[in-house]
Amino acid sequence: MPLKAELQPSNAIDHVHTGILQTPFHSRTSALNINQAWANWNGYASALSFHDEHIEYFATRNTTAVFDVSPMRKYRFTGADAEAMLNRMVTRDVSKQKVDTVAYNVWCTDAGRVIDDGTLFRLADDDFMLCCADPCLDWFLLAAVGFNDVSISDISDDIASLALQGPTSCALLKALGFDGIDNCKPFQIVRFPFGSGELMISRTGYTGDLGYELWVDPADAVALWDALFSTGELYGIQPMGEDSLDMARLEAGFIAPDVEFHGALGTVNRHHDHSPFELGLSWIVNFKKGHFTGREALLKQKESGEHRHLLRLDIEGNKPAEHSILYAGENCEKEIGYVTSAMWSPVVKANIAYGLVEAKYVKGPIWAEIYHQKELRWVRKVARCTVVNRPFWAPDRAKATPPPDC
């Protein structure tokens, strides 16, 4: 008797159009996604763009844009040893972090190579949430060996989350009745009743502009989306995808995994991983707090100064230096690094990039070899690069409390 083919479940998803899994907001994002352009982020359908990435990008700079960050991995650390365990794992001093605040962090191997970066939420004295782009549970469990009173759980699917970014984002939240949200300071957490439970709002984001991240029970996700877009029509609300977010984060001076750096546990070739110092993250490496994973190796690297540097570059001309090789010398005789991200910035009105450069060439001059098309013919251009020591985009409203109702 021939075997009977198994039927697909009624809720099966066509992976060509919508990815493998649906986030709690998918019924709304898919309806708005004219392009039906999706990426696979941790097994979930994540919109690349909805209509035009430039329109979505300008919403982050002029009105309000919404990005579904639900596919981000979220982990809960609880117990009397949670603080000590995390303090041993990450490079910042967790003991100094106050309750209801968020801190950017990285964690490294014993060799001082970055495994991943993320945001650490301190919800109580013995309760933390750590959010990162890629799965890290195995490393967290390994890092907890020797700590008796710490529980680690993957809560990624238990929380739906949206990034609400742009100059009218605070005004929109106030219009929704979240009284006092304008007093929320950068990297602070506040809570409001919503739906069947609670809405947690953190003044955080990945655009460098005024913005918030909203954390809610998946059962209340659609209601939250509908409330935002119903009231948000008066505030220029737009959904945004990964392409526009990537533009905004580069202007803001934020690094991206698998773009600026490769996680140390996933690299194949030697020296293709990175240290915090190479990525410009020396400001979050605290050698005063005592031992943490990678401390000895990082201290040696700091003392030697012999490490690559990820530089913010302002490049002459208007042709983005995507995938460019960087050189030293007027005649470009020495290859010294490469561009990781590049774009023409609409708000900065500059040709900007991130470039990873060998230490001894940091002070320049640095040149980028750019290839671009002119009437279908490829043209080679060598452009001078100027090192920029601050984010390309950092408006005052991003830090102002209360922020203006732009």
Tab-separated table of C-alpha atoms in Angstrom:
chain	number	residue	atom	x	y	z
A	1	MET	CA	0.000	0.000	0.000
A	2	PRO	CA	1.550	3.363	-0.999
A	3	LEU	CA	2.374	5.807	1.711
A	4	LYS	CA	-0.075	8.658	2.057
A	5	ALA	CA	1.465	12.093	1.637
A	6	GLU	CA	1.245	14.221	4.740
A	7	LEU	CA	-0.963	17.263	4.400
A	8	GLN	CA	0.459	20.701	5.131
A	9	PRO	CA	-0.994	22.315	8.281
A	10	SER	CA	-3.699	24.877	7.623
A	11	ASN	CA	-1.516	27.643	9.032
A	12	ALA	CA	1.487	26.815	6.831
A	13	ILE	CA	3.317	29.847	5.476
A	14	ASP	CA	4.476	30.263	1.900
A	15	HIS	CA	8.169	30.892	2.588
A	16	VAL	CA	8.707	32.549	-0.791
A	17	HIS	CA	6.459	35.453	0.194
A	18	THR	CA	6.369	35.690	3.948
A	19	GLY	CA	9.329	33.804	5.416
A	20	ILE	CA	9.210	30.825	7.733
A	21	LEU	CA	7.489	32.219	10.814
A	22	GLN	CA	5.220	35.154	11.455
A	23	THR	CA	5.783	37.775	14.147
A	24	PRO	CA	2.779	38.879	16.254
A	25	PHE	CA	2.514	41.939	13.965
A	26	HIS	CA	2.651	40.022	10.691
A	27	SER	CA	-1.039	40.396	9.850
A	28	ARG	CA	-0.449	44.149	9.781
A	29	THR	CA	3.033	44.322	8.250
A	30	SER	CA	2.144	41.908	5.430
A	31	ALA	CA	-0.963	43.920	4.536
A	32	LEU	CA	1.155	47.086	4.197
A	33	ASN	CA	4.068	45.450	2.390
A	34	ILE	CA	3.390	46.453	-1.212
A	35	ASN	CA	6.747	45.029	-2.310
A	36	GLN	CA	6.280	41.733	-0.471
A	37	ALA	CA	10.035	41.955	0.105
A	38	TRP	CA	11.069	39.860	3.080
A	39	ALA	CA	14.246	38.754	4.802
A	40	ASN	CA	14.692	35.809	7.153
A	41	TRP	CA	15.639	37.064	10.593
A	42	ASN	CA	16.030	34.252	13.102
A	43	GLY	CA	13.446	32.254	11.167
A	44	TYR	CA	10.894	35.089	11.066
A	45	ALA	CA	9.689	37.123	8.114
A	46	SER	CA	11.208	40.599	8.425
A	47	ALA	CA	10.296	43.294	5.912
A	48	LEU	CA	13.130	44.649	3.781
A	49	SER	CA	10.970	47.536	2.582
A	50	PHE	CA	7.261	48.240	2.367
A	51	HIS	CA	7.102	50.603	-0.582
A	52	ASP	CA	10.226	52.718	-0.873
A	53	GLU	CA	13.103	52.571	1.596
A	54	HIS	CA	13.812	56.291	1.174
A	55	ILE	CA	10.275	57.276	2.180
A	56	GLU	CA	10.581	55.001	5.204
A	57	TYR	CA	14.005	56.408	6.033
A	58	PHE	CA	12.762	60.022	5.891
A	59	ALA	CA	10.021	59.124	8.361
A	60	THR	CA	12.730	58.479	10.968
A	61	ARG	CA	14.134	61.949	10.348
A	62	ASN	CA	10.928	63.958	9.831
A	63	THR	CA	7.965	62.162	11.430
A	64	THR	CA	7.713	58.636	12.923
A	65	ALA	CA	8.687	55.220	11.593
A	66	VAL	CA	7.824	51.805	13.045
A	67	PHE	CA	10.038	48.743	12.754
A	68	ASP	CA	9.073	45.256	13.949
A	69	VAL	CA	11.922	44.039	16.164
A	70	SER	CA	10.078	40.967	17.433
A	71	PRO	CA	12.555	38.536	15.784
A	72	MET	CA	15.306	39.875	18.072
A	73	ARG	CA	16.443	37.279	20.610
A	74	LYS	CA	15.440	38.078	24.192
A	75	TYR	CA	16.780	36.297	27.282
A	76	ARG	CA	15.753	36.549	30.945
A	77	PHE	CA	18.315	36.286	33.748
A	78	THR	CA	16.897	35.972	37.261
A	79	GLY	CA	18.213	35.040	40.690
A	80	ALA	CA	20.575	36.314	43.354
A	81	ASP	CA	23.608	35.544	41.154
A	82	ALA	CA	22.217	37.139	37.964
A	83	GLU	CA	24.114	40.402	38.432
A	84	ALA	CA	27.413	38.685	39.249
A	85	MET	CA	27.065	36.254	36.348
A	86	LEU	CA	26.341	39.011	33.832
A	87	ASN	CA	29.115	41.175	35.258
A	88	ARG	CA	31.544	38.313	34.596
A	89	MET	CA	30.274	37.914	31.048
A	90	VAL	CA	29.901	41.438	29.609
A	91	THR	CA	32.501	44.212	29.402
A	92	ARG	CA	30.574	46.914	31.307
A	93	ASP	CA	30.033	47.102	35.062
A	94	VAL	CA	26.559	45.671	35.577
A	95	SER	CA	26.665	46.459	39.308
A	96	LYS	CA	26.545	50.176	38.438
A	97	GLN	CA	23.431	49.837	36.288
A	98	LYS	CA	20.273	51.116	37.956
A	99	VAL	CA	16.894	49.384	37.945
A	100	ASP	CA	14.649	50.351	35.011
A	101	THR	CA	17.528	51.353	32.772
A	102	VAL	CA	19.098	49.931	29.610
A	103	ALA	CA	22.805	49.628	28.811
A	104	TYR	CA	24.546	48.702	25.572
A	105	ASN	CA	26.980	45.796	26.035
A	106	VAL	CA	29.261	43.324	24.311
A	107	TRP	CA	30.488	39.910	25.423
A	108	CYS	CA	33.702	38.267	24.315
A	109	THR	CA	35.641	35.022	24.212
A	110	ASP	CA	38.670	34.446	26.441
A	111	ALA	CA	40.724	35.774	23.520
A	112	GLY	CA	38.870	39.094	23.705
A	113	ARG	CA	36.946	38.600	20.466
A	114	VAL	CA	33.368	39.873	20.268
A	115	ILE	CA	30.695	37.173	20.273
A	116	ASP	CA	27.776	39.582	19.986
A	117	ASP	CA	26.448	42.909	21.179
A	118	GLY	CA	23.091	43.803	22.653
A	119	THR	CA	21.100	45.813	25.160
A	120	LEU	CA	20.840	44.816	28.816
A	121	PHE	CA	17.607	45.772	30.588
A	122	ARG	CA	17.720	45.842	34.383
A	123	LEU	CA	14.135	45.162	35.438
A	124	ALA	CA	14.843	44.616	39.157
A	125	ASP	CA	17.814	43.968	41.440
A	126	ASP	CA	17.847	40.301	40.436
A	127	ASP	CA	15.980	40.407	37.112
A	128	PHE	CA	17.481	41.254	33.711
A	129	MET	CA	16.552	40.984	30.031
A	130	LEU	CA	19.290	40.838	27.398
A	131	CYS	CA	18.372	41.491	23.756
A	132	CYS	CA	20.609	40.658	20.810
A	133	ALA	CA	20.287	40.078	17.082
A	134	ASP	CA	21.425	36.446	17.006
A	135	PRO	CA	20.800	33.389	19.229
A	136	CYS	CA	23.250	33.225	22.148
A	137	LEU	CA	21.597	30.893	24.680
A	138	ASP	CA	24.349	28.256	24.547
A	139	TRP	CA	27.009	30.845	25.398
A	140	PHE	CA	24.934	32.317	28.205
A	141	LEU	CA	24.445	28.880	29.770
A	142	LEU	CA	28.181	28.219	29.529
A	143	ALA	CA	28.959	31.595	31.092
A	144	ALA	CA	26.661	30.746	34.013
A	145	VAL	CA	28.664	27.672	35.054
A	146	GLY	CA	29.753	28.148	38.679
A	147	PHE	CA	26.916	30.508	39.574
A	148	ASN	CA	24.376	28.607	41.661
A	149	ASP	CA	21.459	31.009	41.819
A	150	VAL	CA	20.822	32.225	38.297
A	151	SER	CA	18.098	31.093	35.911
A	152	ILE	CA	18.374	31.810	32.174
A	153	SER	CA	15.456	31.429	29.801
A	154	ASP	CA	14.772	32.256	26.166
A	155	ILE	CA	11.736	34.570	26.181
A	156	SER	CA	12.030	35.627	22.542
A	157	ASP	CA	8.565	34.418	21.610
A	158	ASP	CA	6.962	35.698	24.818
A	159	ILE	CA	7.396	39.390	23.978
A	160	ALA	CA	6.361	41.333	20.886
A	161	SER	CA	8.356	44.483	20.237
A	162	LEU	CA	8.307	47.541	18.010
A	163	ALA	CA	10.819	50.325	17.453
A	164	LEU	CA	9.036	53.692	17.242
A	165	GLN	CA	11.562	56.181	15.887
A	166	GLY	CA	11.477	59.783	14.750
A	167	PRO	CA	10.899	63.385	15.897
A	168	THR	CA	7.111	62.987	16.403
A	169	SER	CA	7.363	59.654	18.267
A	170	CYS	CA	7.000	61.184	21.730
A	171	ALA	CA	4.088	63.358	20.657
A	172	LEU	CA	2.357	60.280	19.264
A	173	LEU	CA	2.786	58.343	22.498
A	174	LYS	CA	1.397	61.273	24.487
A	175	ALA	CA	-1.582	61.443	22.155
A	176	LEU	CA	-2.229	57.760	22.906
A	177	GLY	CA	-2.582	58.622	26.585
A	178	PHE	CA	0.794	57.500	27.908
A	179	ASP	CA	1.043	60.379	30.347
A	180	GLY	CA	4.550	61.213	31.508
A	181	ILE	CA	6.321	59.546	28.579
A	182	ASP	CA	7.929	62.904	27.802
A	183	ASN	CA	9.786	62.665	31.126
A	184	CYS	CA	11.371	59.342	30.172
A	185	LYS	CA	15.114	59.888	29.771
A	186	PRO	CA	17.390	58.164	27.232
A	187	PHE	CA	17.994	54.513	28.243
A	188	GLN	CA	15.238	54.646	30.860
A	189	ILE	CA	12.308	52.202	31.168
A	190	VAL	CA	8.695	53.140	31.992
A	191	ARG	CA	5.543	51.016	32.151
A	192	PHE	CA	1.878	51.581	31.374
A	193	PRO	CA	-1.223	49.390	31.562
A	194	PHE	CA	-2.239	48.188	28.116
A	195	GLY	CA	-4.660	45.583	26.815
A	196	SER	CA	-4.639	42.500	28.997
A	197	GLY	CA	-1.456	43.458	30.791
A	198	GLU	CA	1.388	45.942	30.606
A	199	LEU	CA	3.279	47.894	27.976
A	200	MET	CA	6.975	48.475	28.718
A	201	ILE	CA	8.532	51.416	26.896
A	202	SER	CA	12.271	52.027	26.765
A	203	ARG	CA	13.787	55.173	25.308
A	204	THR	CA	16.127	53.259	23.062
A	205	GLY	CA	16.572	52.644	19.356
A	206	TYR	CA	18.877	52.051	16.422
A	207	THR	CA	18.405	55.246	14.417
A	208	GLY	CA	20.277	57.868	16.455
A	209	ASP	CA	17.140	60.016	16.557
A	210	LEU	CA	14.425	60.530	19.146
A	211	GLY	CA	12.774	57.164	19.604
A	212	TYR	CA	11.420	54.399	21.781
A	213	GLU	CA	11.055	50.636	21.825
A	214	LEU	CA	7.730	49.126	22.874
A	215	TRP	CA	7.529	45.705	24.577
A	216	VAL	CA	4.180	43.975	24.936
A	217	ASP	CA	2.482	40.592	25.293
A	218	PRO	CA	1.984	39.022	21.825
A	219	ALA	CA	-1.759	38.787	22.554
A	220	ASP	CA	-1.888	42.601	22.605
A	221	ALA	CA	0.416	43.156	19.623
A	222	VAL	CA	-2.231	43.834	16.977
A	223	ALA	CA	-4.126	46.187	19.294
A	224	LEU	CA	-0.909	48.142	19.877
A	225	TRP	CA	-0.174	48.362	16.152
A	226	ASP	CA	-3.714	49.514	15.372
A	227	ALA	CA	-3.621	52.145	18.100
A	228	LEU	CA	-0.311	53.516	16.820
A	229	PHE	CA	-1.415	53.706	13.200
A	230	SER	CA	-4.888	55.051	13.934
A	231	THR	CA	-3.613	57.960	16.013
A	232	GLY	CA	-0.329	58.142	14.126
A	233	GLU	CA	-1.895	59.359	10.889
A	234	LEU	CA	-1.665	62.880	12.300
A	235	TYR	CA	2.024	62.327	13.093
A	236	GLY	CA	3.166	61.007	9.721
A	237	ILE	CA	3.601	57.401	10.844
A	238	GLN	CA	5.149	54.956	8.372
A	239	PRO	CA	6.222	51.316	8.642
A	240	MET	CA	9.908	50.818	7.960
A	241	GLY	CA	11.959	47.848	6.811
A	242	GLU	CA	15.520	46.672	7.230
A	243	ASP	CA	16.852	48.670	4.263
A	244	SER	CA	15.794	52.047	5.675
A	245	LEU	CA	16.876	51.077	9.186
A	246	ASP	CA	20.340	50.264	7.855
A	247	MET	CA	20.594	53.767	6.405
A	248	ALA	CA	19.597	55.396	9.683
A	249	ARG	CA	21.918	53.320	11.865
A	250	LEU	CA	24.945	54.126	9.678
A	251	GLU	CA	24.285	57.854	9.998
A	252	ALA	CA	23.945	57.369	13.766
A	253	GLY	CA	27.315	55.604	13.996
A	254	PHE	CA	25.943	52.202	15.070
A	255	ILE	CA	27.569	48.947	14.045
A	256	ALA	CA	25.684	45.972	12.606
A	257	PRO	CA	26.429	42.252	13.095
A	258	ASP	CA	27.517	40.421	9.954
A	259	VAL	CA	28.298	43.807	8.429
A	260	GLU	CA	30.817	45.601	10.658
A	261	PHE	CA	31.747	42.478	12.602
A	262	HIS	CA	31.475	38.709	12.581
A	263	GLY	CA	30.617	36.933	15.810
A	264	ALA	CA	33.690	35.119	17.106
A	265	LEU	CA	31.835	31.815	17.466
A	266	GLY	CA	30.779	31.835	13.839
A	267	THR	CA	33.960	32.812	11.979
A	268	VAL	CA	35.976	30.255	10.050
A	269	ASN	CA	39.161	32.109	9.127
A	270	ARG	CA	41.633	33.284	11.723
A	271	HIS	CA	41.599	37.036	12.482
A	272	HIS	CA	38.252	37.499	10.708
A	273	ASP	CA	36.627	38.178	14.065
A	274	HIS	CA	36.949	41.444	15.984
A	275	SER	CA	37.702	42.911	19.394
A	276	PRO	CA	35.769	45.765	21.047
A	277	PHE	CA	38.768	48.057	20.483
A	278	GLU	CA	38.736	47.365	16.748
A	279	LEU	CA	35.045	48.267	16.611
A	280	GLY	CA	35.440	51.572	18.433
A	281	LEU	CA	33.869	50.202	21.613
A	282	SER	CA	36.663	50.942	24.083
A	283	TRP	CA	34.209	53.162	25.992
A	284	ILE	CA	32.254	50.102	27.184
A	285	VAL	CA	35.271	48.029	28.277
A	286	ASN	CA	35.659	48.518	32.039
A	287	PHE	CA	38.943	47.234	33.438
A	288	LYS	CA	38.183	48.615	36.913
A	289	LYS	CA	35.356	46.224	37.721
A	290	GLY	CA	37.491	43.115	38.138
A	291	HIS	CA	37.633	39.957	36.081
A	292	PHE	CA	35.413	39.379	33.060
A	293	THR	CA	35.703	37.030	30.115
A	294	GLY	CA	38.400	38.300	27.751
A	295	ARG	CA	39.836	40.846	30.202
A	296	GLU	CA	43.473	39.713	30.019
A	297	ALA	CA	43.547	39.588	26.238
A	298	LEU	CA	41.831	42.955	25.912
A	299	LEU	CA	44.201	44.590	28.394
A	300	LYS	CA	47.186	43.390	26.357
A	301	GLN	CA	45.618	44.720	23.174
A	302	LYS	CA	44.904	48.084	24.759
A	303	GLU	CA	48.477	48.413	25.985
A	304	SER	CA	49.992	47.427	22.642
A	305	GLY	CA	47.688	49.558	20.508
A	306	GLU	CA	48.286	47.124	17.668
A	307	HIS	CA	44.786	46.536	16.454
A	308	ARG	CA	42.630	47.544	13.538
A	309	HIS	CA	40.310	50.534	13.860
A	310	LEU	CA	36.769	50.915	12.553
A	311	LEU	CA	36.652	54.508	11.345
A	312	ARG	CA	33.800	56.796	10.361
A	313	LEU	CA	34.750	58.236	6.991
A	314	ASP	CA	33.539	61.272	5.063
A	315	ILE	CA	34.450	60.482	1.459
A	316	GLU	CA	34.793	63.102	-1.258
A	317	GLY	CA	32.264	63.034	-4.067
A	318	ASN	CA	28.813	61.509	-4.099
A	319	LYS	CA	29.471	57.929	-5.225
A	320	PRO	CA	28.976	55.526	-2.280
A	321	ALA	CA	32.107	53.533	-1.507
A	322	GLU	CA	30.276	50.213	-1.215
A	323	HIS	CA	32.635	47.215	-0.990
A	324	SER	CA	35.628	49.508	-1.547
A	325	ILE	CA	39.228	48.732	-0.680
A	326	LEU	CA	41.059	51.414	1.326
A	327	TYR	CA	44.613	52.524	0.576
A	328	ALA	CA	47.389	54.671	2.028
A	329	GLY	CA	49.644	56.967	0.073
A	330	GLU	CA	48.911	59.457	-2.683
A	331	ASN	CA	49.425	56.724	-5.273
A	332	CYS	CA	47.384	54.144	-3.339
A	333	GLU	CA	50.391	51.887	-3.113
A	334	LYS	CA	49.452	50.235	0.182
A	335	GLU	CA	46.217	48.362	0.851
A	336	ILE	CA	45.246	49.115	4.477
A	337	GLY	CA	41.645	48.003	4.931
A	338	TYR	CA	38.149	47.925	3.515
A	339	VAL	CA	34.757	49.608	3.719
A	340	THR	CA	32.095	47.750	5.693
A	341	SER	CA	29.103	50.086	5.112
A	342	ALA	CA	28.605	53.069	2.817
A	343	MET	CA	25.883	55.421	1.599
A	344	TRP	CA	25.087	58.893	0.380
A	345	SER	CA	23.420	60.471	3.423
A	346	PRO	CA	20.318	62.491	2.504
A	347	VAL	CA	20.236	64.489	5.775
A	348	VAL	CA	23.965	64.941	6.308
A	349	LYS	CA	24.479	65.646	2.599
A	350	ALA	CA	27.711	63.687	2.625
A	351	ASN	CA	29.194	60.483	1.252
A	352	ILE	CA	29.702	58.484	4.452
A	353	ALA	CA	31.105	55.083	5.317
A	354	TYR	CA	32.575	52.797	7.931
A	355	GLY	CA	36.063	51.508	7.173
A	356	LEU	CA	38.228	48.980	9.022
A	357	VAL	CA	41.855	50.134	8.826
A	358	GLU	CA	45.201	48.854	10.103
A	359	ALA	CA	46.386	50.745	13.190
A	360	LYS	CA	49.422	52.510	11.773
A	361	TYR	CA	47.417	54.105	8.971
A	362	VAL	CA	44.626	55.589	11.086
A	363	LYS	CA	45.973	59.141	10.838
A	364	GLY	CA	45.912	58.987	7.056
A	365	PRO	CA	45.820	60.034	4.369
A	366	ILE	CA	43.295	57.361	3.386
A	367	TRP	CA	41.911	56.752	-0.086
A	368	ALA	CA	38.951	54.687	-1.248
A	369	GLU	CA	38.870	52.901	-4.586
A	370	ILE	CA	35.295	53.280	-5.827
A	371	TYR	CA	33.727	51.588	-8.827
A	372	HIS	CA	30.459	52.966	-10.181
A	373	GLN	CA	28.473	52.881	-13.386
A	374	LYS	CA	28.135	55.702	-15.880
A	375	GLU	CA	25.724	54.908	-18.699
A	376	LEU	CA	26.191	51.174	-18.021
A	377	ARG	CA	29.977	51.430	-18.157
A	378	TRP	CA	32.023	50.820	-15.041
A	379	VAL	CA	34.232	53.696	-13.956
A	380	ARG	CA	37.027	53.640	-11.373
A	381	LYS	CA	37.430	56.565	-9.009
A	382	VAL	CA	39.918	57.159	-6.198
A	383	ALA	CA	38.457	59.398	-3.487
A	384	ARG	CA	40.049	60.943	-0.421
A	385	CYS	CA	38.607	59.976	2.986
A	386	THR	CA	38.400	62.206	6.050
A	387	VAL	CA	38.103	60.565	9.471
A	388	VAL	CA	35.090	61.776	11.486
A	389	ASN	CA	35.268	61.373	15.279
A	390	ARG	CA	31.555	61.644	16.059
A	391	PRO	CA	28.304	60.212	14.727
A	392	PHE	CA	27.244	61.679	11.402
A	393	TRP	CA	23.724	62.317	12.741
A	394	ALA	CA	23.030	63.230	16.373
A	395	PRO	CA	20.205	65.780	16.734
A	396	ASP	CA	19.645	67.475	20.085
A	397	ARG	CA	16.125	66.031	20.328
A	398	ALA	CA	17.580	62.536	20.674
A	399	LYS	CA	18.816	63.424	24.179
A	400	ALA	CA	16.437	66.203	25.214
A	401	THR	CA	14.088	65.526	28.137
A	402	PRO	CA	11.342	66.402	27.571
A	403	PRO	CA	11.808	66.176	23.795
A	404	PRO	CA	10.175	68.736	21.514
A	405	ASP	CA	6.856	67.957	19.793
A	406	CYS	CA	8.326	68.339	16.320
